[in-house]
PDB file of C-alpha atoms in Angstrom:
ATOM      1  CA  GLN D   1      16.698   1.981   3.100  1.00  0.00           C
ATOM      2  CA  ARG D   2      17.890   3.659   0.243  1.00  0.00           C
ATOM      3  CA  GLY D   3      20.716   6.373   0.322  1.00  0.00           C
ATOM      4  CA  PRO D   4      20.315   9.923  -0.241  1.00  0.00           C
ATOM      5  CA  ASP D   5      19.708  11.219  -3.746  1.00  0.00           C
ATOM      6  CA  ARG D   6      21.768  14.177  -4.464  1.00  0.00           C
ATOM      7  CA  ARG D   7      20.723  16.564  -7.595  1.00  0.00           C
ATOM      8  CA  PRO D   8      21.573  19.784  -8.726  1.00  0.00           C
ATOM      9  CA  GLY D   9      18.712  22.240  -8.772  1.00  0.00           C
ATOM     10  CA  ALA D  10      16.721  22.481 -12.323  1.00  0.00           C
ATOM     11  CA  GLY D  11      17.077  26.134 -12.649  1.00  0.00           C
ATOM     12  CA  ALA D  12      16.829  26.598 -16.361  1.00  0.00           C
ATOM     13  CA  GLY D  13      16.071  30.255 -17.680  1.00  0.00           C
ATOM     14  CA  GLY D  14      13.893  32.907 -15.939  1.00  0.00           C
ATOM     15  CA  GLY D  15      16.661  33.924 -13.633  1.00  0.00           C
ATOM     16  CA  VAL D  16      15.936  31.140 -11.262  1.00  0.00           C
ATOM     17  CA  ARG D  17      19.307  30.402  -9.302  1.00  0.00           C
ATOM     18  CA  ALA D  18      20.101  26.723  -9.632  1.00  0.00           C
ATOM     19  CA  MET D  19      20.668  24.907  -6.297  1.00  0.00           C
ATOM     20  CA  ASP D  20      21.880  21.752  -4.754  1.00  0.00           C
ATOM     21  CA  TYR D  21      19.487  19.761  -2.602  1.00  0.00           C
ATOM     22  CA  THR D  22      19.416  16.055  -1.146  1.00  0.00           C
ATOM     23  CA  ILE D  23      16.363  13.946  -1.365  1.00  0.00           C
ATOM     24  CA  ARG D  24      16.079  11.171   1.021  1.00  0.00           C
ATOM     25  CA  GLU D  25      13.478   8.959   2.761  1.00  0.00           C
ATOM     26  CA  GLU D  26      13.013  10.589   6.259  1.00  0.00           C
ATOM     27  CA  ARG D  27      10.167  10.648   8.526  1.00  0.00           C
ATOM     28  CA  LEU D  28       9.470  14.362  10.089  1.00  0.00           C
ATOM     29  CA  THR D  29       7.924  15.279  13.266  1.00  0.00           C
ATOM     30  CA  PRO D  30       4.432  16.764  13.397  1.00  0.00           C
ATOM     31  CA  ALA D  31       6.094  20.129  14.658  1.00  0.00           C
ATOM     32  CA  GLU D  32       8.685  19.983  11.777  1.00  0.00           C
ATOM     33  CA  TYR D  33       5.948  19.442   8.992  1.00  0.00           C
ATOM     34  CA  ILE D  34       3.600  22.118  10.635  1.00  0.00           C
ATOM     35  CA  ASP D  35       6.494  24.874  10.475  1.00  0.00           C
ATOM     36  CA  PHE D  36       7.113  23.541   6.950  1.00  0.00           C
ATOM     37  CA  LEU D  37       3.629  24.127   6.086  1.00  0.00           C
ATOM     38  CA  LYS D  38       3.649  27.514   7.097  1.00  0.00           C
ATOM     39  CA  GLN D  39       6.258  28.184   4.403  1.00  0.00           C
ATOM     40  CA  THR D  40       4.287  26.667   1.409  1.00  0.00           C
ATOM     41  CA  ASP D  41       0.869  26.702  -0.085  1.00  0.00           C
ATOM     42  CA  LEU D  42       0.021  23.566   1.181  1.00  0.00           C
ATOM     43  CA  GLY D  43      -1.098  24.889   4.680  1.00  0.00           C
ATOM     44  CA  SER D  44      -4.632  25.508   3.278  1.00  0.00           C
ATOM     45  CA  GLN D  45      -5.359  21.982   2.242  1.00  0.00           C
ATOM     46  CA  TYR D  46      -6.280  20.397   5.658  1.00  0.00           C
ATOM     47  CA  PRO D  47      -9.349  20.564   7.488  1.00  0.00           C
ATOM     48  CA  LYS D  48      -9.345  22.236  11.093  1.00  0.00           C
ATOM     49  CA  GLU D  49     -10.778  19.304  12.941  1.00  0.00           C
ATOM     50  CA  ARG D  50      -8.215  17.448  14.702  1.00  0.00           C
ATOM     51  CA  PHE D  51      -5.559  19.021  12.746  1.00  0.00           C
ATOM     52  CA  GLU D  52      -2.403  18.409  14.909  1.00  0.00           C
ATOM     53  CA  GLU D  53      -3.749  14.891  15.747  1.00  0.00           C
ATOM     54  CA  ARG D  54      -4.259  14.033  12.055  1.00  0.00           C
ATOM     55  CA  ILE D  55      -0.822  15.523  10.840  1.00  0.00           C
ATOM     56  CA  GLY D  56       0.920  13.186  13.513  1.00  0.00           C
ATOM     57  CA  ILE D  57      -0.788  10.073  11.884  1.00  0.00           C
ATOM     58  CA  LEU D  58       0.188  11.207   8.786  1.00  0.00           C
ATOM     59  CA  VAL D  59       3.987  11.876   9.299  1.00  0.00           C
ATOM     60  CA  ARG D  60       4.187   8.693  10.928  1.00  0.00           C
ATOM     61  CA  LYS D  61       2.150   6.345   8.711  1.00  0.00           C
ATOM     62  CA  ALA D  62       2.671   7.597   5.098  1.00  0.00           C
ATOM     63  CA  ALA D  63       4.219   4.498   2.954  1.00  0.00           C
ATOM     64  CA  ILE D  64       6.619   6.922   1.203  1.00  0.00           C
ATOM     65  CA  SER D  65       8.122  10.115   3.334  1.00  0.00           C
ATOM     66  CA  LEU D  66      10.512  11.772   1.307  1.00  0.00           C
ATOM     67  CA  THR D  67      12.103  15.219   2.064  1.00  0.00           C
ATOM     68  CA  ALA D  68      14.423  17.684  -0.104  1.00  0.00           C
ATOM     69  CA  ARG D  69      17.085  19.446   1.949  1.00  0.00           C
ATOM     70  CA  GLY D  70      19.397  22.165   1.124  1.00  0.00           C
ATOM     71  CA  ALA D  71      23.094  22.182   1.596  1.00  0.00           C
ATOM     72  CA  ASP D  72      22.370  23.856   5.222  1.00  0.00           C
ATOM     73  CA  ASN D  73      19.899  21.062   5.785  1.00  0.00           C
ATOM     74  CA  GLU D  74      17.185  23.410   5.396  1.00  0.00           C
ATOM     75  CA  LEU D  75      13.747  21.563   4.646  1.00  0.00           C
ATOM     76  CA  LEU D  76      13.046  22.677   0.961  1.00  0.00           C
ATOM     77  CA  GLY D  77      10.393  20.014  -0.001  1.00  0.00           C
ATOM     78  CA  VAL D  78       8.237  17.175   1.312  1.00  0.00           C
ATOM     79  CA  CYS D  79       6.517  14.410  -0.490  1.00  0.00           C
ATOM     80  CA  PHE D  80       3.951  12.081   1.375  1.00  0.00           C
ATOM     81  CA  CYS D  81       2.526   9.005  -0.497  1.00  0.00           C
ATOM     82  CA  ILE D  82       0.379   5.801   0.004  1.00  0.00           C
ATOM     83  CA  THR D  83       1.020   2.728  -2.279  1.00  0.00           C
ATOM     84  CA  ASP D  84       0.883  -0.879  -2.605  1.00  0.00           C
ATOM     85  CA  PHE D  85       4.314  -1.076  -4.062  1.00  0.00           C
ATOM     86  CA  ALA D  86       2.936  -2.835  -7.249  1.00  0.00           C
ATOM     87  CA  TYR D  87       0.275  -1.075  -8.996  1.00  0.00           C
ATOM     88  CA  TRP D  88      -0.561   2.324  -7.752  1.00  0.00           C
ATOM     89  CA  LEU D  89       0.604   5.391  -5.794  1.00  0.00           C
ATOM     90  CA  PHE D  90      -1.173   8.179  -4.346  1.00  0.00           C
ATOM     91  CA  ILE D  91       0.425  11.524  -3.573  1.00  0.00           C
ATOM     92  CA  THR D  92      -1.078  12.910  -0.634  1.00  0.00           C
ATOM     93  CA  ASP D  93       1.026  15.734   0.044  1.00  0.00           C
ATOM     94  CA  LEU D  94       3.586  17.543  -2.161  1.00  0.00           C
ATOM     95  CA  GLY D  95       5.220  20.859  -1.314  1.00  0.00           C
ATOM     96  CA  VAL D  96       8.170  23.061  -1.777  1.00  0.00           C
ATOM     97  CA  ILE D  97       8.652  26.303   0.383  1.00  0.00           C
ATOM     98  CA  ARG D  98       7.788  29.409  -1.579  1.00  0.00           C
ATOM     99  CA  ALA D  99      11.175  30.771  -1.935  1.00  0.00           C
ATOM    100  CA  CYS D 100      12.374  27.491  -3.815  1.00  0.00           C
ATOM    101  CA  THR D 101       9.400  26.771  -6.302  1.00  0.00           C
ATOM    102  CA  GLY D 102      10.262  26.308  -9.819  1.00  0.00           C
ATOM    103  CA  ARG D 103      13.408  24.684  -9.425  1.00  0.00           C
ATOM    104  CA  GLY D 104      12.730  21.316  -9.980  1.00  0.00           C
ATOM    105  CA  ILE D 105      12.460  20.142  -6.473  1.00  0.00           C
ATOM    106  CA  GLY D 106       8.773  19.170  -6.836  1.00  0.00           C
ATOM    107  CA  LYS D 107       9.397  17.301  -9.717  1.00  0.00           C
ATOM    108  CA  ALA D 108      12.484  15.257  -8.386  1.00  0.00           C
ATOM    109  CA  LEU D 109      10.526  14.420  -5.352  1.00  0.00           C
ATOM    110  CA  VAL D 110       7.965  13.033  -7.396  1.00  0.00           C
ATOM    111  CA  ARG D 111      10.086  11.016  -9.672  1.00  0.00           C
ATOM    112  CA  LYS D 112      11.830   9.531  -6.396  1.00  0.00           C
ATOM    113  CA  ALA D 113       8.496   8.737  -5.222  1.00  0.00           C
ATOM    114  CA  LEU D 114       7.573   6.611  -8.360  1.00  0.00           C
ATOM    115  CA  GLU D 115      10.942   5.042  -8.348  1.00  0.00           C
ATOM    116  CA  ILE D 116      10.440   3.909  -4.674  1.00  0.00           C
ATOM    117  CA  ALA D 117       6.916   2.492  -5.413  1.00  0.00           C
ATOM    118  CA  GLY D 118       7.999   0.335  -8.433  1.00  0.00           C
ATOM    119  CA  GLY D 119       8.601   2.514 -11.280  1.00  0.00           C
ATOM    120  CA  GLU D 120       6.529   3.929 -14.230  1.00  0.00           C
ATOM    121  CA  LYS D 121       6.320   0.772 -15.854  1.00  0.00           C
ATOM    122  CA  ASN D 122       4.519  -0.848 -13.010  1.00  0.00           C
ATOM    123  CA  ILE D 123       2.876   1.950 -11.260  1.00  0.00           C
ATOM    124  CA  ILE D 124      -0.268   4.279 -11.937  1.00  0.00           C
ATOM    125  CA  MET D 125       0.258   7.560  -9.987  1.00  0.00           C
ATOM    126  CA  TYR D 126      -2.831   9.548  -8.589  1.00  0.00           C
ATOM    127  CA  THR D 127      -3.275  12.654  -6.497  1.00  0.00           C
ATOM    128  CA  CYS D 128      -5.770  15.324  -5.653  1.00  0.00           C
ATOM    129  CA  ALA D 129      -4.597  18.566  -6.883  1.00  0.00           C
ATOM    130  CA  ASN D 130      -5.979  22.240  -6.084  1.00  0.00           C
ATOM    131  CA  GLU D 131      -6.411  24.237  -9.117  1.00  0.00           C
ATOM    132  CA  ASN D 132      -3.283  26.086  -8.435  1.00  0.00           C
ATOM    133  CA  ALA D 133      -1.134  22.924  -8.744  1.00  0.00           C
ATOM    134  CA  VAL D 134      -2.674  21.528 -11.987  1.00  0.00           C
ATOM    135  CA  PRO D 135      -0.303  23.211 -14.104  1.00  0.00           C
ATOM    136  CA  PHE D 136       2.410  21.618 -12.418  1.00  0.00           C
ATOM    137  CA  TYR D 137       1.019  18.050 -12.259  1.00  0.00           C
ATOM    138  CA  GLU D 138       0.210  18.522 -16.194  1.00  0.00           C
ATOM    139  CA  LYS D 139       3.813  19.713 -16.861  1.00  0.00           C
ATOM    140  CA  ILE D 140       5.233  16.472 -15.396  1.00  0.00           C
ATOM    141  CA  GLY D 141       2.919  14.321 -17.532  1.00  0.00           C
ATOM    142  CA  MET D 142      -0.272  13.692 -15.199  1.00  0.00           C
ATOM    143  CA  THR D 143      -3.754  14.025 -16.646  1.00  0.00           C
ATOM    144  CA  ARG D 144      -7.194  14.221 -15.096  1.00  0.00           C
ATOM    145  CA  PRO D 145      -8.343  10.560 -14.504  1.00  0.00           C
ATOM    146  CA  HIS D 146     -12.151   9.799 -15.447  1.00  0.00           C
ATOM    147  CA  ASP D 147     -11.880   6.532 -13.324  1.00  0.00           C
ATOM    148  CA  MET D 148     -11.960   7.816  -9.612  1.00  0.00           C
ATOM    149  CA  MET D 149     -14.726   7.610  -7.240  1.00  0.00           C
ATOM    150  CA  VAL D 150     -15.105   9.625  -4.023  1.00  0.00           C
ATOM    151  CA  TYR D 151     -16.656   8.818  -0.605  1.00  0.00           C
ATOM    152  CA  ASP D 152     -16.462  11.915   1.511  1.00  0.00           C
ATOM    153  CA  HIS D 153     -18.007  12.087   4.746  1.00  0.00           C
ATOM    154  CA  ALA D 154     -15.310  13.758   6.464  1.00  0.00           C
ATOM    155  CA  GLU D 155     -15.631  16.837   8.834  1.00  0.00           C
ATOM    156  CA  TRP D 156     -14.003  19.513   7.071  1.00  0.00           C
ATOM    157  CA  THR D 157     -13.675  23.144   8.316  1.00  0.00           C
ATOM    158  CA  PRO D 158     -11.417  24.875   5.906  1.00  0.00           C
ATOM    159  CA  PHE D 159      -8.557  27.012   7.544  1.00  0.00           C
ATOM    160  CA  THR D 160      -4.694  28.017   6.908  1.00  0.00           C
ATOM    161  CA  VAL D 161      -1.782  26.988   8.884  1.00  0.00           C
ATOM    162  CA  GLU D 162      -0.233  30.107  10.050  1.00  0.00           C
TER     163      GLU D 162
END
């Protein structure tokens, strides 16, 4: 297991206060992740069907599970990914609490996930982004793929974690 990755926050301009946070590989409990979702905009990306059961599977089995924690150990950001550690990385979940967006935490989580998966010279990174997140992903250098196929027969009733 890799040690903690300590970074100063990336608060450049715009009156955003820089902050310190630590990125580390860490498994959250389902309850911790659900509480985190309530403080982010990720809470509307999940279906209602078997929500708690499926969150439990997600937090236990994601190949890469990263957290960003503040100096007081407050959970500021989360990144879950699946990968083969040779060719590709798929970001399933990336979120930062609303009070800390725009401070470089999401970018640092993505950078660390890509490093763990095998680095940018070896790994193609994908995600499914909601329209509000597209500008963030474009800013970090991602583009819309033309080579993806989807098989989607899952039960999916939209709701928001509150």
